[in-house]
Amino acid sequence: MAPIDLIIVRHGQSVGNVAAESAERDKLERIDVPVRDPDIELSELGHEQAAAVGAWLSRLDESERPDIAWTSPYRRARQTLQTALDGAGLEVDIRVDERLRDRDMGITDMLTAAGIREKYPEEVERRNWIGKFYYRPPGGESWADVTQRVRGVLTDIRHLVGEGTVLITAHDVVNLLFCYVAEGLDEESVLDRARTNPMGNAAICRLRSDEESPTGWTVVDYNLNEHLREENVKVTAQPGASDEVGAGNDQ
């Protein structure tokens, strides 16, 4: 089979990222975002970061540039994609896929860890027992659930795209789990990576299909941010408004 290259981009800084960071700093129980998670937009800095992705795309060789784009339906991811494509002067078909959406936090949505401890102490105990990877908040998803979505997307890309380069814009945990699947990591390894090398805003990962790999994929690059530095844009790795902000070292 012909190779498929994936360029996977986390959305730029969003107003939710800013609000989540503020809530953690001020030790609040709730993240102050006035819209639902799918409608959270990029911040001014987030637009600059997305434009830096576009500048990076424009410097790729013609053969490396995306032939098609897949994106999360969430506004911040779609804004990142369009800003990047505009900056690179690229026009490609865009597929919006709900499987690329951010993790659903269920009843804990928009709560910080302090808020979860106050409102749902039994969930804190359950999470501590089950562990972050497999814990599913009521009405929400675990990392394992998100992994199943990612596996489905990878399978569809292999069958529907066939060859070429696919640009994907999604979210930190989603992008991290693309690499988890491609590298065949285990629970401990992916959680360690999340702790020690968290996915930055507008960071780039690159995967390539590989028939000799046990997973069918190889990670070429992980969490690149040189394009931001080259454009003199601030590098950030902030939690999202749907994260369990301030939950401890496993975050």
Coordinates of C-alpha atoms in Angstrom, one line a residue:
M1 CA 0.0 0.0 0.0
A2 CA 1.1 3.6 -0.7
P3 CA 2.1 5.5 2.4
I4 CA -0.2 7.9 4.2
D5 CA 1.2 10.8 6.2
L6 CA -0.7 12.5 9.0
I7 CA 0.0 16.0 10.2
I8 CA -1.9 16.2 13.5
V9 CA -2.3 19.7 15.1
R10 CA -3.7 20.6 18.5
H11 CA -5.8 23.7 18.3
G12 CA -4.3 27.0 19.3
Q13 CA -4.8 28.6 22.7
S14 CA -8.5 29.0 23.4
V15 CA -10.4 31.2 25.7
G16 CA -11.2 28.0 27.6
N17 CA -7.5 27.3 28.0
V18 CA -7.1 30.8 29.5
A19 CA -10.1 30.3 31.8
A20 CA -8.9 26.9 33.0
E21 CA -5.4 28.2 33.8
S22 CA -7.0 31.2 35.7
A23 CA -9.2 28.8 37.7
E24 CA -6.3 26.7 38.6
R25 CA -4.2 29.7 39.6
D26 CA -7.0 31.2 41.7
K27 CA -8.0 27.8 43.2
L28 CA -11.6 28.1 42.0
E29 CA -14.1 25.3 41.8
R30 CA -15.5 26.2 38.4
I31 CA -14.0 27.3 35.2
D32 CA -15.7 30.5 34.0
V33 CA -16.6 29.9 30.3
P34 CA -20.0 31.3 29.2
V35 CA -20.5 28.8 26.3
R36 CA -20.6 25.1 26.0
D37 CA -17.4 23.3 25.2
P38 CA -18.0 22.8 21.4
D39 CA -18.5 26.6 21.0
I40 CA -15.3 27.8 22.8
E41 CA -13.2 29.9 20.4
L42 CA -9.5 30.7 20.0
S43 CA -8.0 33.5 21.9
E44 CA -6.0 36.2 20.1
L45 CA -2.8 34.3 20.9
G46 CA -4.5 31.1 19.6
H47 CA -5.1 32.7 16.2
E48 CA -1.4 33.7 16.1
Q49 CA -0.4 30.2 16.9
A50 CA -2.7 28.8 14.2
A51 CA -1.2 31.3 11.7
A52 CA 2.3 29.9 12.6
V53 CA 1.1 26.5 11.7
G54 CA 0.1 27.9 8.3
A55 CA 3.5 29.4 7.9
W56 CA 5.0 26.0 8.7
L57 CA 2.8 24.3 6.1
S58 CA 3.7 26.8 3.5
R59 CA 7.4 25.9 3.9
L60 CA 6.8 22.2 3.2
D61 CA 7.8 20.6 0.0
E62 CA 4.9 20.3 -2.5
S63 CA 4.9 16.5 -1.9
E64 CA 4.5 16.9 1.8
R65 CA 1.6 19.3 1.9
P66 CA -1.8 18.1 2.9
D67 CA -4.2 16.7 0.2
I68 CA -7.2 16.7 2.6
A69 CA -8.1 17.9 6.1
W70 CA -10.0 16.2 8.8
T71 CA -11.1 18.2 11.9
S72 CA -13.0 18.1 15.1
P73 CA -16.3 19.9 14.9
Y74 CA -15.4 22.0 17.9
R75 CA -15.0 25.6 17.0
R76 CA -11.5 26.1 18.3
A77 CA -10.3 23.2 16.1
R78 CA -12.1 24.4 13.0
Q79 CA -10.7 27.9 13.5
T80 CA -7.2 26.6 13.8
L81 CA -7.6 24.6 10.6
Q82 CA -9.0 27.4 8.6
T83 CA -6.4 29.9 9.8
A84 CA -3.6 27.5 9.0
L85 CA -4.9 26.7 5.6
D86 CA -5.4 30.4 4.8
G87 CA -1.9 31.2 6.0
A88 CA -0.4 28.5 3.8
G89 CA -2.5 29.4 0.8
L90 CA -4.0 25.9 0.6
E91 CA -7.4 24.9 -0.5
V92 CA -8.3 21.3 0.3
D93 CA -11.4 19.3 1.0
I94 CA -12.4 19.4 4.7
R95 CA -14.1 16.5 6.5
V96 CA -15.6 17.3 9.9
D97 CA -15.6 14.2 12.1
E98 CA -17.2 14.2 15.5
R99 CA -14.9 11.3 16.6
L100 CA -12.1 14.0 16.7
R101 CA -14.0 16.0 19.4
D102 CA -12.5 16.7 22.8
R103 CA -13.0 14.2 25.6
D104 CA -16.5 14.5 27.2
M105 CA -16.2 15.1 30.9
G106 CA -19.9 14.3 31.7
I107 CA -21.1 15.6 35.1
T108 CA -17.6 17.0 35.9
D109 CA -17.6 19.3 32.8
M110 CA -16.2 22.8 33.6
L111 CA -15.3 21.8 37.2
T112 CA -11.7 22.0 38.5
A113 CA -10.3 19.2 40.6
A114 CA -11.3 21.3 43.7
G115 CA -14.8 21.6 42.3
I116 CA -15.0 17.8 41.7
R117 CA -13.8 17.1 45.3
E118 CA -16.4 19.4 46.7
K119 CA -19.4 18.3 44.6
Y120 CA -18.5 14.7 43.8
P121 CA -16.2 13.3 46.4
E122 CA -17.2 9.7 45.6
E123 CA -16.0 10.3 42.0
V124 CA -12.6 11.3 43.3
E125 CA -12.4 8.0 45.2
R126 CA -13.5 6.1 42.1
R127 CA -11.0 7.9 39.8
N128 CA -8.2 7.2 42.3
W129 CA -9.0 3.5 42.3
I130 CA -9.6 3.0 38.6
G131 CA -6.9 5.3 37.4
K132 CA -6.9 8.2 34.9
F133 CA -6.8 6.2 31.7
Y134 CA -9.9 4.0 32.5
Y135 CA -11.9 6.4 34.7
R136 CA -15.1 7.5 33.1
P137 CA -17.0 10.3 34.8
P138 CA -20.8 9.7 34.8
G139 CA -22.1 10.8 31.4
G140 CA -18.6 11.3 30.1
E141 CA -15.7 9.4 28.6
S142 CA -12.4 7.7 29.7
W143 CA -9.2 8.0 27.8
A144 CA -9.8 4.4 26.7
D145 CA -13.1 5.5 25.2
V146 CA -11.4 8.3 23.2
T147 CA -8.8 5.8 22.1
Q148 CA -11.6 3.7 20.4
R149 CA -12.6 6.8 18.5
V150 CA -9.0 7.4 17.4
R151 CA -8.7 3.8 16.2
G152 CA -11.8 4.2 14.1
V153 CA -10.5 7.4 12.5
L154 CA -7.2 5.7 11.6
T155 CA -9.0 2.8 10.1
D156 CA -11.2 5.0 8.0
I157 CA -8.2 7.1 6.8
R158 CA -6.4 4.0 5.6
H159 CA -9.5 2.9 3.6
L160 CA -10.9 6.2 2.5
V161 CA -7.8 8.2 1.8
G162 CA -5.5 5.5 0.5
E163 CA -2.4 7.6 0.1
G164 CA -1.1 11.2 0.5
T165 CA -1.1 13.6 3.4
V166 CA -3.9 14.2 5.8
L167 CA -4.0 17.3 8.0
I168 CA -5.9 16.8 11.3
T169 CA -6.9 19.4 13.8
A170 CA -8.1 18.2 17.2
H171 CA -7.4 18.3 20.9
D172 CA -4.6 17.5 23.3
V173 CA -5.8 14.2 24.6
V174 CA -7.0 13.1 21.2
N175 CA -3.7 13.9 19.6
L176 CA -1.8 12.2 22.4
L177 CA -3.8 9.1 21.9
F178 CA -3.1 9.1 18.1
C179 CA 0.6 8.7 19.1
Y180 CA -0.4 6.1 21.8
V181 CA -2.0 3.9 19.2
A182 CA 0.7 4.4 16.7
E183 CA 3.5 3.5 19.1
G184 CA 1.6 0.7 20.9
L185 CA 2.2 2.4 24.3
D186 CA 0.8 1.0 27.5
E187 CA -1.2 2.8 30.2
E188 CA 1.8 3.8 32.3
S189 CA 3.8 5.1 29.3
V190 CA 1.1 7.3 27.9
L191 CA 0.3 8.8 31.4
D192 CA 4.0 9.4 31.9
R193 CA 4.2 11.2 28.6
A194 CA 1.2 13.4 29.5
R195 CA 3.0 14.4 32.7
T196 CA 6.4 15.0 31.3
N197 CA 5.7 16.2 27.7
P198 CA 2.2 17.6 27.6
M199 CA 0.8 18.5 24.2
G200 CA 1.2 22.2 23.5
N201 CA -1.2 24.5 21.8
A202 CA -0.8 24.4 18.0
A203 CA 1.8 21.6 18.5
I204 CA 2.4 19.3 15.6
C205 CA 2.7 15.5 15.6
R206 CA 3.5 13.5 12.4
L207 CA 2.5 9.9 11.8
R208 CA 3.3 7.7 8.8
S209 CA 1.6 4.4 7.8
D210 CA 4.1 1.6 8.1
E211 CA 3.4 -1.9 7.0
E212 CA 6.3 -3.2 9.0
S213 CA 5.1 -1.6 12.3
P214 CA 3.1 -3.9 14.6
T215 CA 0.5 -1.1 14.8
G216 CA 0.6 -0.1 11.1
W217 CA 1.9 3.4 12.0
T218 CA 5.1 5.1 13.0
V219 CA 5.4 8.4 14.9
V220 CA 7.8 10.6 12.9
D221 CA 7.5 13.7 15.1
Y222 CA 5.9 14.4 18.5
N223 CA 4.8 17.7 20.0
L224 CA 6.7 20.0 17.7
N225 CA 6.7 23.7 18.5
E226 CA 9.6 25.1 16.5
H227 CA 7.2 26.7 14.1
L228 CA 5.9 28.9 16.9
R229 CA 9.4 30.0 17.9
E230 CA 10.3 30.7 14.3
E231 CA 7.3 33.1 14.1
N232 CA 8.1 34.6 17.5
V233 CA 4.7 33.4 18.8
K234 CA 4.4 32.4 22.5
V235 CA 4.5 28.7 23.2
T236 CA 1.8 27.4 25.6
A237 CA 0.7 24.0 26.9
Q238 CA -2.4 24.9 28.8
P239 CA -5.2 22.7 30.1
G240 CA -8.5 22.8 28.4
A241 CA -11.8 23.8 30.0
S242 CA -12.9 20.2 29.8
D243 CA -9.8 19.0 31.7
E244 CA -9.7 18.0 35.4
V245 CA -7.7 21.1 36.2
G246 CA -5.4 20.9 39.2
A247 CA -6.1 17.2 39.8
G248 CA -2.5 16.6 40.6
N249 CA 0.7 15.3 39.0
D250 CA -1.1 12.9 36.7
Q251 CA -2.5 15.9 34.8

